[in-house]
Structures are given as structure tokens and as C-alpha cells.
PDB file of C-alpha atoms and ligand atoms in Angstrom:
ATOM      1  CA  MET P   1       1.494  -1.963 -47.818  1.00 84.00           C
ATOM      2  CA  LYS P   2       1.448  -4.635 -49.985  1.00 97.00           C
ATOM      3  CA  ILE P   3      -1.803  -6.646 -49.660  1.00 98.00           C
ATOM      4  CA  LEU P   4      -1.495 -10.485 -50.240  1.00 98.00           C
ATOM      5  CA  ASN P   5      -4.310 -12.535 -50.714  1.00 98.00           C
ATOM      6  CA  PHE P   6      -3.755 -16.163 -50.550  1.00 98.00           C
ATOM      7  CA  GLY P   7      -7.461 -17.808 -51.317  1.00 98.00           C
ATOM      8  CA  SER P   8      -9.684 -19.727 -53.580  1.00 98.00           C
ATOM      9  CA  LEU P   9     -10.956 -18.775 -57.333  1.00 98.00           C
ATOM     10  CA  ASN P  10     -14.404 -20.401 -58.175  1.00 98.00           C
ATOM     11  CA  ARG P  11     -16.672 -20.835 -60.458  1.00 97.00           C
ATOM     12  CA  ASP P  12     -20.486 -20.404 -58.771  1.00 96.00           C
ATOM     13  CA  LEU P  13     -23.774 -22.163 -60.367  1.00 97.00           C
ATOM     14  CA  VAL P  14     -26.126 -18.983 -58.925  1.00 95.00           C
ATOM     15  CA  TYR P  15     -29.748 -21.293 -58.997  1.00 97.00           C
ATOM     16  CA  THR P  16     -32.508 -19.223 -58.402  1.00 97.00           C
ATOM     17  CA  VAL P  17     -35.082 -21.081 -55.448  1.00 98.00           C
ATOM     18  CA  ASP P  18     -38.351 -20.479 -53.941  1.00 97.00           C
ATOM     19  CA  HIS P  19     -36.617 -22.074 -50.503  1.00 97.00           C
ATOM     20  CA  ALA P  20     -33.587 -23.573 -50.004  1.00 97.00           C
ATOM     21  CA  VAL P  21     -33.129 -27.688 -51.183  1.00 97.00           C
ATOM     22  CA  ARG P  22     -34.175 -29.390 -48.034  1.00 97.00           C
ATOM     23  CA  PRO P  23     -33.055 -33.101 -46.974  1.00 97.00           C
ATOM     24  CA  GLY P  24     -34.661 -35.228 -49.592  1.00 98.00           C
ATOM     25  CA  GLU P  25     -36.281 -32.369 -51.263  1.00 98.00           C
ATOM     26  CA  THR P  26     -36.327 -32.322 -55.243  1.00 98.00           C
ATOM     27  CA  ILE P  27     -37.208 -28.671 -56.196  1.00 97.00           C
ATOM     28  CA  SER P  28     -37.005 -27.290 -59.152  1.00 98.00           C
ATOM     29  CA  SER P  29     -34.846 -23.930 -59.858  1.00 98.00           C
ATOM     30  CA  GLY P  30     -36.549 -20.738 -61.878  1.00 97.00           C
ATOM     31  CA  SER P  31     -32.524 -19.914 -63.442  1.00 97.00           C
ATOM     32  CA  MET P  32     -29.337 -20.717 -63.252  1.00 97.00           C
ATOM     33  CA  GLU P  33     -26.586 -18.374 -64.036  1.00 95.00           C
ATOM     34  CA  PRO P  34     -23.023 -18.906 -64.250  1.00 95.00           C
ATOM     35  CA  PHE P  35     -20.925 -16.546 -62.168  1.00 95.00           C
ATOM     36  CA  CYS P  36     -16.535 -15.818 -60.840  1.00 96.00           C
ATOM     37  CA  GLY P  37     -16.609 -16.536 -57.146  1.00 97.00           C
ATOM     38  CA  GLY P  38     -14.757 -18.065 -54.817  1.00 98.00           C
ATOM     39  CA  LYS P  39     -13.728 -16.314 -50.724  1.00 98.00           C
ATOM     40  CA  GLY P  40     -10.638 -15.326 -51.949  1.00 98.00           C
ATOM     41  CA  LEU P  41     -11.120 -14.130 -55.591  1.00 98.00           C
ATOM     42  CA  ASN P  42     -14.007 -11.642 -54.318  1.00 98.00           C
ATOM     43  CA  GLN P  43     -11.829  -9.906 -51.530  1.00 98.00           C
ATOM     44  CA  SER P  44      -8.883  -9.469 -54.173  1.00 98.00           C
ATOM     45  CA  LEU P  45     -11.781  -8.253 -56.261  1.00 98.00           C
ATOM     46  CA  ALA P  46     -13.348  -5.682 -52.983  1.00 98.00           C
ATOM     47  CA  LEU P  47      -9.550  -4.553 -52.344  1.00 98.00           C
ATOM     48  CA  ALA P  48      -8.696  -3.643 -55.567  1.00 98.00           C
ATOM     49  CA  ARG P  49     -11.398  -2.101 -56.189  1.00 98.00           C
ATOM     50  CA  ALA P  50     -10.820  -0.010 -53.116  1.00 98.00           C
ATOM     51  CA  GLY P  51      -7.875   1.117 -54.616  1.00 98.00           C
ATOM     52  CA  ALA P  52      -5.407  -1.146 -52.041  1.00 98.00           C
ATOM     53  CA  GLU P  53      -2.423  -2.690 -54.144  1.00 98.00           C
ATOM     54  CA  VAL P  54      -3.222  -6.326 -54.125  1.00 98.00           C
ATOM     55  CA  TYR P  55      -1.562 -10.226 -55.278  1.00 98.00           C
ATOM     56  CA  HIS P  56      -3.517 -12.940 -55.163  1.00 98.00           C
ATOM     57  CA  ALA P  57      -2.024 -16.586 -54.744  1.00 98.00           C
ATOM     58  CA  GLY P  58      -3.229 -19.828 -55.260  1.00 98.00           C
ATOM     59  CA  CYS P  59      -4.373 -22.775 -57.758  1.00 98.00           C
ATOM     60  CA  ILE P  60      -6.881 -23.094 -60.881  1.00 98.00           C
ATOM     61  CA  GLY P  61      -7.511 -26.046 -62.795  1.00 98.00           C
ATOM     62  CA  SER P  62      -7.239 -25.891 -66.488  1.00 94.00           C
ATOM     63  CA  ASP P  63     -10.294 -24.295 -67.205  1.00 95.00           C
ATOM     64  CA  GLY P  64      -9.863 -21.103 -64.934  1.00 96.00           C
ATOM     65  CA  SER P  65      -8.630 -18.769 -67.583  1.00 96.00           C
ATOM     66  CA  ASP P  66     -11.489 -16.657 -67.201  1.00 97.00           C
ATOM     67  CA  LEU P  67     -11.396 -16.356 -63.162  1.00 98.00           C
ATOM     68  CA  LEU P  68      -7.565 -15.211 -64.146  1.00 98.00           C
ATOM     69  CA  ARG P  69      -8.522 -12.538 -66.410  1.00 97.00           C
ATOM     70  CA  LEU P  70     -11.500 -11.216 -64.387  1.00 98.00           C
ATOM     71  CA  LEU P  71      -8.810 -10.495 -61.566  1.00 98.00           C
ATOM     72  CA  GLN P  72      -6.343  -8.728 -63.521  1.00 98.00           C
ATOM     73  CA  ASP P  73      -9.075  -6.735 -65.114  1.00 97.00           C
ATOM     74  CA  SER P  74      -9.684  -5.708 -61.598  1.00 96.00           C
ATOM     75  CA  GLY P  75      -5.962  -4.341 -61.423  1.00 98.00           C
ATOM     76  CA  VAL P  76      -5.073  -7.502 -59.291  1.00 98.00           C
ATOM     77  CA  ASP P  77      -1.685  -9.220 -59.304  1.00 98.00           C
ATOM     78  CA  THR P  78      -2.226 -12.781 -60.979  1.00 98.00           C
ATOM     79  CA  ARG P  79       2.031 -13.675 -60.981  1.00 98.00           C
ATOM     80  CA  TYR P  80       1.510 -15.766 -57.754  1.00 98.00           C
ATOM     81  CA  ILE P  81      -1.463 -18.016 -59.388  1.00 98.00           C
ATOM     82  CA  ARG P  82      -0.748 -21.817 -60.334  1.00 98.00           C
ATOM     83  CA  ARG P  83      -2.596 -23.746 -62.571  1.00 97.00           C
ATOM     84  CA  VAL P  84      -2.813 -27.369 -61.662  1.00 97.00           C
ATOM     85  CA  ASP P  85      -4.513 -30.375 -63.441  1.00 95.00           C
ATOM     86  CA  GLY P  86      -7.892 -31.016 -63.044  1.00 96.00           C
ATOM     87  CA  PRO P  87     -10.788 -28.857 -62.155  1.00 98.00           C
ATOM     88  CA  SER P  88     -10.799 -25.389 -60.456  1.00 98.00           C
ATOM     89  CA  GLY P  89     -13.207 -24.473 -57.701  1.00 98.00           C
ATOM     90  CA  HIS P  90     -16.932 -24.629 -57.635  1.00 98.00           C
ATOM     91  CA  ALA P  91     -20.051 -23.612 -55.862  1.00 98.00           C
ATOM     92  CA  ILE P  92     -23.231 -24.751 -56.073  1.00 98.00           C
ATOM     93  CA  ILE P  93     -25.170 -21.379 -55.075  1.00 97.00           C
ATOM     94  CA  GLN P  94     -29.115 -21.176 -54.461  1.00 97.00           C
ATOM     95  CA  VAL P  95     -30.832 -18.167 -53.640  1.00 95.00           C
ATOM     96  CA  ASP P  96     -33.861 -17.715 -52.305  1.00 96.00           C
ATOM     97  CA  GLY P  97     -36.790 -15.058 -52.185  1.00 93.00           C
ATOM     98  CA  ARG P  98     -35.611 -13.223 -49.859  1.00 91.00           C
ATOM     99  CA  GLY P  99     -31.782 -13.043 -51.312  1.00 90.00           C
ATOM    100  CA  GLN P 100     -30.299 -15.405 -48.977  1.00 91.00           C
ATOM    101  CA  ASN P 101     -28.325 -17.758 -50.415  1.00 93.00           C
ATOM    102  CA  SER P 102     -26.973 -21.633 -48.956  1.00 96.00           C
ATOM    103  CA  ILE P 103     -23.489 -22.934 -50.744  1.00 96.00           C
ATOM    104  CA  LEU P 104     -22.045 -26.068 -51.604  1.00 98.00           C
ATOM    105  CA  LEU P 105     -18.351 -25.971 -52.211  1.00 98.00           C
ATOM    106  CA  PHE P 106     -16.321 -28.254 -54.596  1.00 98.00           C
ATOM    107  CA  GLY P 107     -12.203 -27.254 -53.161  1.00 98.00           C
ATOM    108  CA  GLY P 108     -11.177 -28.495 -56.806  1.00 98.00           C
ATOM    109  CA  ALA P 109      -7.307 -26.673 -57.478  1.00 98.00           C
ATOM    110  CA  ASN P 110      -8.085 -24.543 -54.378  1.00 98.00           C
ATOM    111  CA  ARG P 111      -7.712 -27.592 -52.246  1.00 98.00           C
ATOM    112  CA  ARG P 112      -4.025 -29.072 -54.076  1.00 98.00           C
ATOM    113  CA  ILE P 113      -2.219 -26.184 -53.707  1.00 98.00           C
ATOM    114  CA  PRO P 114       1.548 -27.774 -53.797  1.00 97.00           C
ATOM    115  CA  PRO P 115       4.132 -26.393 -50.828  1.00 96.00           C
ATOM    116  CA  GLU P 116       6.522 -24.787 -53.210  1.00 97.00           C
ATOM    117  CA  ALA P 117       3.914 -22.203 -54.368  1.00 97.00           C
ATOM    118  CA  VAL P 118       3.721 -20.787 -50.807  1.00 97.00           C
ATOM    119  CA  GLU P 119       7.600 -20.205 -50.269  1.00 96.00           C
ATOM    120  CA  ASP P 120       7.374 -18.864 -54.169  1.00 97.00           C
ATOM    121  CA  ALA P 121       4.332 -16.310 -53.174  1.00 98.00           C
ATOM    122  CA  LEU P 122       5.632 -15.343 -49.654  1.00 98.00           C
ATOM    123  CA  ARG P 123       9.426 -14.930 -50.526  1.00 97.00           C
ATOM    124  CA  ASP P 124       8.523 -11.508 -52.071  1.00 97.00           C
ATOM    125  CA  PHE P 125       6.753 -10.089 -48.944  1.00 98.00           C
ATOM    126  CA  GLY P 126       7.477  -9.413 -45.702  1.00 97.00           C
ATOM    127  CA  GLU P 127       7.608  -6.666 -42.818  1.00 97.00           C
ATOM    128  CA  GLY P 128       4.464  -4.393 -42.694  1.00 94.00           C
ATOM    129  CA  ASP P 129       2.725  -6.272 -45.633  1.00 98.00           C
ATOM    130  CA  TRP P 130      -0.830  -7.933 -44.988  1.00 98.00           C
ATOM    131  CA  LEU P 131      -1.868 -11.667 -45.737  1.00 98.00           C
ATOM    132  CA  VAL P 132      -5.348 -12.842 -46.409  1.00 99.00           C
ATOM    133  CA  LEU P 133      -6.803 -15.817 -45.593  1.00 98.00           C
ATOM    134  CA  GLN P 134     -10.101 -17.497 -45.496  1.00 98.00           C
ATOM    135  CA  ASN P 135     -10.572 -20.629 -44.734  1.00 98.00           C
ATOM    136  CA  GLU P 136     -11.252 -22.383 -48.530  1.00 98.00           C
ATOM    137  CA  ILE P 137      -7.893 -23.700 -49.813  1.00 98.00           C
ATOM    138  CA  ASN P 138      -5.101 -26.622 -48.281  1.00 98.00           C
ATOM    139  CA  GLY P 139      -1.822 -25.515 -46.280  1.00 98.00           C
ATOM    140  CA  ILE P 140      -3.119 -22.530 -44.334  1.00 98.00           C
ATOM    141  CA  PRO P 141      -1.026 -23.445 -41.196  1.00 98.00           C
ATOM    142  CA  ARG P 142       1.865 -23.346 -43.007  1.00 97.00           C
ATOM    143  CA  ILE P 143       0.804 -19.993 -44.651  1.00 98.00           C
ATOM    144  CA  MET P 144       0.267 -18.890 -41.691  1.00 98.00           C
ATOM    145  CA  GLU P 145       3.832 -19.945 -40.372  1.00 98.00           C
ATOM    146  CA  ARG P 146       5.677 -18.666 -43.032  1.00 98.00           C
ATOM    147  CA  ALA P 147       4.349 -15.312 -43.461  1.00 98.00           C
ATOM    148  CA  HIS P 148       4.321 -14.414 -39.990  1.00 98.00           C
ATOM    149  CA  ASP P 149       7.976 -15.634 -39.512  1.00 98.00           C
ATOM    150  CA  ARG P 150       8.454 -12.437 -42.435  1.00 98.00           C
ATOM    151  CA  GLY P 151       7.175  -9.894 -40.381  1.00 98.00           C
ATOM    152  CA  MET P 152       3.854  -9.988 -42.288  1.00 98.00           C
ATOM    153  CA  ARG P 153       0.256  -8.898 -40.476  1.00 98.00           C
ATOM    154  CA  ILE P 154      -2.392 -11.394 -41.043  1.00 98.00           C
ATOM    155  CA  ILE P 155      -5.778 -10.764 -41.290  1.00 98.00           C
ATOM    156  CA  LEU P 156      -7.824 -13.978 -40.982  1.00 98.00           C
ATOM    157  CA  ASN P 157     -11.337 -14.329 -42.011  1.00 98.00           C
ATOM    158  CA  PRO P 158     -12.220 -18.300 -40.967  1.00 98.00           C
ATOM    159  CA  SER P 159     -14.519 -18.784 -43.276  1.00 98.00           C
ATOM    160  CA  PRO P 160     -16.192 -21.215 -44.134  1.00 97.00           C
ATOM    161  CA  PHE P 161     -15.611 -22.059 -40.324  1.00 97.00           C
ATOM    162  CA  ASP P 162     -14.694 -26.007 -39.670  1.00 97.00           C
ATOM    163  CA  GLY P 163     -13.090 -28.358 -37.105  1.00 95.00           C
ATOM    164  CA  ASP P 164      -9.490 -27.578 -38.799  1.00 96.00           C
ATOM    165  CA  ILE P 165      -9.419 -24.120 -37.765  1.00 97.00           C
ATOM    166  CA  ALA P 166      -9.015 -25.198 -33.982  1.00 95.00           C
ATOM    167  CA  ALA P 167      -5.292 -26.410 -35.175  1.00 97.00           C
ATOM    168  CA  TYR P 168      -4.549 -23.452 -37.058  1.00 98.00           C
ATOM    169  CA  PRO P 169      -1.581 -21.338 -35.043  1.00 98.00           C
ATOM    170  CA  LEU P 170      -4.756 -18.546 -33.946  1.00 98.00           C
ATOM    171  CA  GLU P 171      -2.171 -16.665 -31.739  1.00 97.00           C
ATOM    172  CA  LYS P 172      -0.358 -15.442 -35.081  1.00 98.00           C
ATOM    173  CA  VAL P 173      -3.424 -13.145 -36.600  1.00 98.00           C
ATOM    174  CA  SER P 174      -3.592  -9.595 -35.961  1.00 98.00           C
ATOM    175  CA  TRP P 175      -7.793  -9.536 -37.169  1.00 98.00           C
ATOM    176  CA  PHE P 176      -9.950 -11.514 -37.118  1.00 98.00           C
ATOM    177  CA  VAL P 177     -12.793 -11.242 -39.253  1.00 98.00           C
ATOM    178  CA  LEU P 178     -16.098 -13.062 -38.077  1.00 98.00           C
ATOM    179  CA  ASN P 179     -19.921 -12.807 -38.993  1.00 97.00           C
ATOM    180  CA  GLU P 180     -22.086 -13.981 -36.222  1.00 96.00           C
ATOM    181  CA  ILE P 181     -21.905 -17.613 -36.831  1.00 96.00           C
ATOM    182  CA  GLU P 182     -18.154 -17.991 -36.904  1.00 97.00           C
ATOM    183  CA  GLY P 183     -17.675 -15.531 -33.598  1.00 98.00           C
ATOM    184  CA  GLU P 184     -20.069 -18.089 -32.084  1.00 98.00           C
ATOM    185  CA  ALA P 185     -17.953 -20.967 -33.153  1.00 98.00           C
ATOM    186  CA  LEU P 186     -14.518 -19.113 -31.932  1.00 97.00           C
ATOM    187  CA  THR P 187     -15.651 -18.409 -28.815  1.00 97.00           C
ATOM    188  CA  GLY P 188     -18.801 -20.221 -27.694  1.00 97.00           C
ATOM    189  CA  GLU P 189     -20.709 -16.809 -27.039  1.00 98.00           C
ATOM    190  CA  GLY P 190     -23.363 -15.658 -29.078  1.00 97.00           C
ATOM    191  CA  GLU P 191     -23.844 -11.723 -28.598  1.00 97.00           C
ATOM    192  CA  PRO P 192     -22.028  -9.378 -30.312  1.00 98.00           C
ATOM    193  CA  THR P 193     -20.360  -7.768 -27.546  1.00 97.00           C
ATOM    194  CA  ALA P 194     -19.538 -11.073 -25.702  1.00 98.00           C
ATOM    195  CA  ILE P 195     -18.339 -12.471 -28.893  1.00 98.00           C
ATOM    196  CA  LEU P 196     -15.697  -9.281 -28.719  1.00 97.00           C
ATOM    197  CA  ARG P 197     -15.161  -9.450 -24.979  1.00 97.00           C
ATOM    198  CA  ALA P 198     -13.766 -13.333 -25.382  1.00 97.00           C
ATOM    199  CA  ALA P 199     -12.251 -12.994 -28.704  1.00 97.00           C
ATOM    200  CA  ALA P 200      -9.957  -9.925 -26.855  1.00 96.00           C
ATOM    201  CA  LYS P 201      -9.209 -12.948 -24.093  1.00 96.00           C
ATOM    202  CA  ARG P 202      -8.177 -15.640 -26.160  1.00 96.00           C
ATOM    203  CA  PHE P 203      -6.690 -14.034 -28.377  1.00 97.00           C
ATOM    204  CA  PRO P 204      -5.145 -10.328 -26.476  1.00 95.00           C
ATOM    205  CA  GLY P 205      -3.026  -9.741 -30.037  1.00 91.00           C
ATOM    206  CA  ALA P 206      -5.690  -9.977 -32.133  1.00 98.00           C
ATOM    207  CA  LYS P 207      -7.981  -7.201 -33.518  1.00 98.00           C
ATOM    208  CA  ILE P 208     -11.835  -7.957 -34.770  1.00 98.00           C
ATOM    209  CA  LEU P 209     -13.749  -7.166 -37.261  1.00 98.00           C
ATOM    210  CA  LEU P 210     -17.782  -8.093 -36.724  1.00 98.00           C
ATOM    211  CA  THR P 211     -20.400  -8.574 -39.586  1.00 98.00           C
ATOM    212  CA  LEU P 212     -23.533  -8.743 -37.715  1.00 97.00           C
ATOM    213  CA  GLY P 213     -26.023  -9.049 -41.204  1.00 94.00           C
ATOM    214  CA  LYS P 214     -29.219  -6.410 -40.556  1.00 94.00           C
ATOM    215  CA  ARG P 215     -27.671  -5.083 -37.512  1.00 97.00           C
ATOM    216  CA  GLY P 216     -24.613  -3.652 -39.125  1.00 98.00           C
ATOM    217  CA  ALA P 217     -21.245  -4.244 -37.917  1.00 98.00           C
ATOM    218  CA  MET P 218     -18.360  -3.655 -35.187  1.00 98.00           C
ATOM    219  CA  ALA P 219     -14.586  -3.167 -35.537  1.00 98.00           C
ATOM    220  CA  ALA P 220     -12.553  -4.051 -32.152  1.00 98.00           C
ATOM    221  CA  GLU P 221      -9.060  -2.814 -31.346  1.00 96.00           C
ATOM    222  CA  GLY P 222      -8.244  -3.606 -27.655  1.00 92.00           C
ATOM    223  CA  ALA P 223     -10.730  -0.944 -25.773  1.00 92.00           C
ATOM    224  CA  ALA P 224     -12.044   1.077 -28.489  1.00 97.00           C
ATOM    225  CA  VAL P 225     -15.098  -0.377 -30.211  1.00 98.00           C
ATOM    226  CA  TYR P 226     -16.253   1.214 -33.382  1.00 98.00           C
ATOM    227  CA  THR P 227     -20.047   0.279 -34.737  1.00 98.00           C
ATOM    228  CA  HIS P 228     -21.811   1.074 -38.227  1.00 98.00           C
ATOM    229  CA  PRO P 229     -25.469   0.607 -39.060  1.00 98.00           C
ATOM    230  CA  ILE P 230     -26.223  -1.219 -42.397  1.00 97.00           C
ATOM    231  CA  PHE P 231     -27.587   1.305 -45.340  1.00 97.00           C
ATOM    232  CA  PRO P 232     -31.146  -0.341 -46.066  1.00 94.00           C
ATOM    233  CA  THR P 233     -31.202  -1.365 -49.984  1.00 94.00           C
ATOM    234  CA  PRO P 234     -33.477  -3.773 -51.958  1.00 94.00           C
ATOM    235  CA  VAL P 235     -31.633  -7.172 -51.219  1.00 94.00           C
ATOM    236  CA  ARG P 236     -31.059  -9.774 -54.660  1.00 94.00           C
ATOM    237  CA  ASP P 237     -28.395 -11.611 -53.305  1.00 94.00           C
ATOM    238  CA  THR P 238     -26.417 -11.647 -50.735  1.00 94.00           C
ATOM    239  CA  THR P 239     -23.580 -13.986 -52.104  1.00 94.00           C
ATOM    240  CA  ALA P 240     -20.079 -12.075 -51.166  1.00 96.00           C
ATOM    241  CA  ALA P 241     -21.974  -9.276 -49.040  1.00 97.00           C
ATOM    242  CA  GLY P 242     -19.490 -10.192 -46.635  1.00 98.00           C
ATOM    243  CA  ASP P 243     -16.455 -10.220 -48.948  1.00 98.00           C
ATOM    244  CA  THR P 244     -17.268  -7.037 -50.531  1.00 98.00           C
ATOM    245  CA  PHE P 245     -17.147  -5.833 -46.669  1.00 98.00           C
ATOM    246  CA  LEU P 246     -13.369  -6.599 -45.809  1.00 98.00           C
ATOM    247  CA  GLY P 247     -11.958  -5.376 -48.966  1.00 98.00           C
ATOM    248  CA  TYR P 248     -13.489  -2.249 -48.492  1.00 98.00           C
ATOM    249  CA  PHE P 249     -12.853  -2.085 -44.815  1.00 98.00           C
ATOM    250  CA  PHE P 250      -8.749  -3.522 -44.902  1.00 98.00           C
ATOM    251  CA  ALA P 251      -8.240  -1.425 -47.976  1.00 98.00           C
ATOM    252  CA  LEU P 252      -9.484   1.858 -46.547  1.00 98.00           C
ATOM    253  CA  LEU P 253      -8.460   1.035 -43.066  1.00 98.00           C
ATOM    254  CA  GLU P 254      -4.719   2.803 -42.583  1.00 97.00           C
ATOM    255  CA  GLU P 255      -6.091   5.759 -45.037  1.00 97.00           C
ATOM    256  CA  LEU P 256      -9.355   6.867 -43.397  1.00 98.00           C
ATOM    257  CA  GLY P 257      -9.268   4.882 -39.986  1.00 98.00           C
ATOM    258  CA  PRO P 258     -11.432   2.607 -38.445  1.00 98.00           C
ATOM    259  CA  GLN P 259     -14.860   4.192 -38.290  1.00 98.00           C
ATOM    260  CA  GLU P 260     -14.753   5.640 -42.085  1.00 98.00           C
ATOM    261  CA  ALA P 261     -13.869   2.147 -43.020  1.00 98.00           C
ATOM    262  CA  LEU P 262     -16.848   1.089 -41.559  1.00 98.00           C
ATOM    263  CA  ARG P 263     -19.153   3.064 -43.254  1.00 98.00           C
ATOM    264  CA  TRP P 264     -17.275   2.390 -46.586  1.00 98.00           C
ATOM    265  CA  ALA P 265     -17.382  -1.275 -46.379  1.00 98.00           C
ATOM    266  CA  SER P 266     -21.064  -0.864 -45.397  1.00 98.00           C
ATOM    267  CA  ALA P 267     -21.959   1.052 -48.382  1.00 98.00           C
ATOM    268  CA  ALA P 268     -20.151  -1.113 -50.991  1.00 98.00           C
ATOM    269  CA  SER P 269     -21.870  -4.196 -49.172  1.00 98.00           C
ATOM    270  CA  ALA P 270     -24.755  -2.336 -49.450  1.00 98.00           C
ATOM    271  CA  LEU P 271     -24.707  -1.946 -52.985  1.00 98.00           C
ATOM    272  CA  ALA P 272     -23.216  -5.587 -53.587  1.00 98.00           C
ATOM    273  CA  VAL P 273     -26.228  -7.659 -52.220  1.00 97.00           C
ATOM    274  CA  SER P 274     -28.438  -5.212 -54.403  1.00 96.00           C
ATOM    275  CA  VAL P 275     -26.835  -6.807 -57.477  1.00 95.00           C
ATOM    276  CA  LYS P 276     -27.085 -10.636 -58.818  1.00 91.00           C
ATOM    277  CA  GLY P 277     -23.843 -13.419 -59.007  1.00 91.00           C
ATOM    278  CA  ALA P 278     -20.527 -12.936 -56.487  1.00 92.00           C
ATOM    279  CA  ALA P 279     -17.446 -10.944 -58.294  1.00 95.00           C
ATOM    280  CA  ASN P 280     -19.968  -9.087 -60.762  1.00 94.00           C
ATOM    281  CA  SER P 281     -21.375  -7.294 -57.453  1.00 97.00           C
ATOM    282  CA  ILE P 282     -18.703  -5.631 -56.424  1.00 98.00           C
ATOM    283  CA  PRO P 283     -18.615  -2.497 -57.072  1.00 98.00           C
ATOM    284  CA  ARG P 284     -15.731   0.155 -58.002  1.00 98.00           C
ATOM    285  CA  ARG P 285     -14.364   2.736 -55.151  1.00 98.00           C
ATOM    286  CA  ARG P 286     -16.196   5.388 -57.554  1.00 98.00           C
ATOM    287  CA  GLU P 287     -19.799   3.717 -57.279  1.00 98.00           C
ATOM    288  CA  VAL P 288     -19.574   3.406 -53.587  1.00 98.00           C
ATOM    289  CA  ALA P 289     -18.380   6.966 -53.474  1.00 98.00           C
ATOM    290  CA  ASP P 290     -21.292   8.099 -55.475  1.00 98.00           C
ATOM    291  CA  PHE P 291     -23.614   6.196 -53.209  1.00 98.00           C
ATOM    292  CA  LEU P 292     -21.863   7.779 -50.359  1.00 98.00           C
ATOM    293  CA  ALA P 293     -22.475  11.178 -51.653  1.00 97.00           C
ATOM    294  CA  GLN P 294     -26.626  10.853 -51.900  1.00 92.00           C
ATOM    295  CA  PRO P 295     -28.241  13.064 -49.136  1.00 84.00           C
ATOM    296  CA  LEU P 296     -29.792   9.768 -47.246  1.00 70.00           C
ATOM    297  CA  CYS P 297     -26.318   8.541 -46.739  1.00 63.00           C
TER     298      CYS P 297
HETATM  299  O1  RIB O 301     -18.514 -15.729 -50.312  1.00 75.38           O
HETATM  300  C1  RIB O 301     -19.452 -16.411 -51.450  1.00 75.38           C
HETATM  301  C2  RIB O 301     -18.362 -17.230 -51.877  1.00 75.38           C
HETATM  302  O2  RIB O 301     -18.696 -18.394 -50.929  1.00 75.38           O
HETATM  303  C3  RIB O 301     -19.138 -17.441 -53.173  1.00 75.38           C
HETATM  304  O3  RIB O 301     -18.430 -16.900 -54.340  1.00 75.38           O
HETATM  305  C4  RIB O 301     -18.536 -19.400 -53.419  1.00 75.38           C
HETATM  306  O4  RIB O 301     -17.935 -19.598 -54.414  1.00 75.38           O
HETATM  307  C5  RIB O 301     -18.167 -19.681 -52.194  1.00 75.38           C
HETATM  308  O5  RIB O 301     -16.692 -19.358 -51.995  1.00 75.38           O
END
């Protein structure tokens, strides 16, 4: 099974703040650190660090060499990443005293993917392969159509959720990956079981992975619903916790089944939230295995 992740690559500027800045307010930050990030890059790293065969497609600007290098160092195949004029994408991230983040995105190169880059990447994939998508790049409807035509299974993490998503060919999605806010935006329902029920009714062919923050996570495959609580750990920074969860869950789903994949994904994201930053907080499979082997887990 090959996984193609067509997704964003960002430089994250992470500011430590007492609270996220409010409209009209000016505040000082305690520190600023640059990290590699982007939902796409984070998810590719998590998939690869969990052991999957991952290909990343997308665009970086003239300043994106470190983003490329990080993926390569973790075993992600980067042959479908193009360099375009102008800056790479970036994110301004405020992390408050409780480890919660607020993110402002600048799309940059992530929003300048040319149509021929889509054809070039998808040409090498087909029946049985997976396509992973988030919502931080341009051209998503076209990528979904082409991938579906080729028999690929589509995992869509509609994050950040915006008004464009309603126009995507959502009936072609095999797995939706949602948090509660995205679940509510997609289905109009607020409670986890109601979200799963409404999503299953609207997209009968699709399965749902629903992350619930401190309340754990659920995976729904038709009538079968699997749940897993969080592993409590000290929270330093929640950035990329969802990306880590997605990567570990899908890297291990076929090998271990949904219940075990949820357990590994929960452990991996518990480790991720205990470290500051995005990509750098994503653990390796060995670290997750050691964590799960501890008596309390
Ligand atoms: O999911 C976390 C990511 O969202 C950050 O790394 C940031 O770049 C944004 O894409």
C-alpha cells in the first residue's frame, strides 16, 4: 500500500503567550521559535515515522529547503514536491499557558500548485493506494476527482474547515478525519454519536475518524464504532496532535485493525502534546512502542 499525501508545508513561528491576542489588543510574547509544520508535512512525517510508505506532493518556495530535508530524513519520498517562485507557506502560532494554540495561516507556495503537478503525481498511483488531503492547498476538487478516477481511496481531513468544502466531491471520500468542530460544521450536529450518525447518513460509503480532544477518539466503520480514551500526559503544546493521530491511525490500520490503531494513535498524540512545536513533536514508532509498554498504559 502506497500513501500519497498532497498537502501543505509550512514554517511555523511559535509564540509563547499568556493568552491568545484578542481583537484590538496588543500583547508581548514570552518567546518565539521557528519550527517546520503544515498539516500536510506533519501528517506525512507521522505516517512515515509510524512505518508507512509515504510520498508527499505539494509546493515550497525558494526558502523551503529545510522542509524538504526534514521529510527526507524521516523517510518520506519527496519527488513530487515542486519549488515555485515566492515564499513557502507559514503559520503564526500562539501557544498559551495551557498549551492551547491559535493559528494564522499564510498559504504562500501551498496555494500555487499548478494543475500539471497534480497529473504528474497521480500518474504513479492507482487501485489500492491511498490519497491523504487536508484543506491548506489549492486544487483539491481536481485532485480528488483524478485520484478517484484512478481507483485510489481518499482520506480527507477538512481542516481548516471553510466555505469551499461544500463544493468538494465529498461523495468520493473513503475516510473523513474530523475533530468536533469540523464534525459539527460538516453535519450540523454537536454530539459525537450524532455527528457519526449524521455523517454516515449523508456519506453512506465513508468511514469516520473523530478526535474529541480530552475525551479521546472514535472510529466508525458502518455499524461498528471503536473508541479510545486519551493517555493523560502533561500538555505543553497541542499543535500537530491531530496530525500525529491521523498519521499513526492510517499507517497502522491495515496491520493492526481499528481498535489497536486507535490505541497507537492515542499514545503517539499523547507524546506529541508533551513537546513544543509541530513536526519536531511527532514521535518515532519505537518511542510510541516504549510508551505503550509502560505499566500504566
Ligand atoms: O496542525 C498543525 C499545523 O497547522 C501547523 O503545523 C501549522 O502549520 C498549520 O498548518
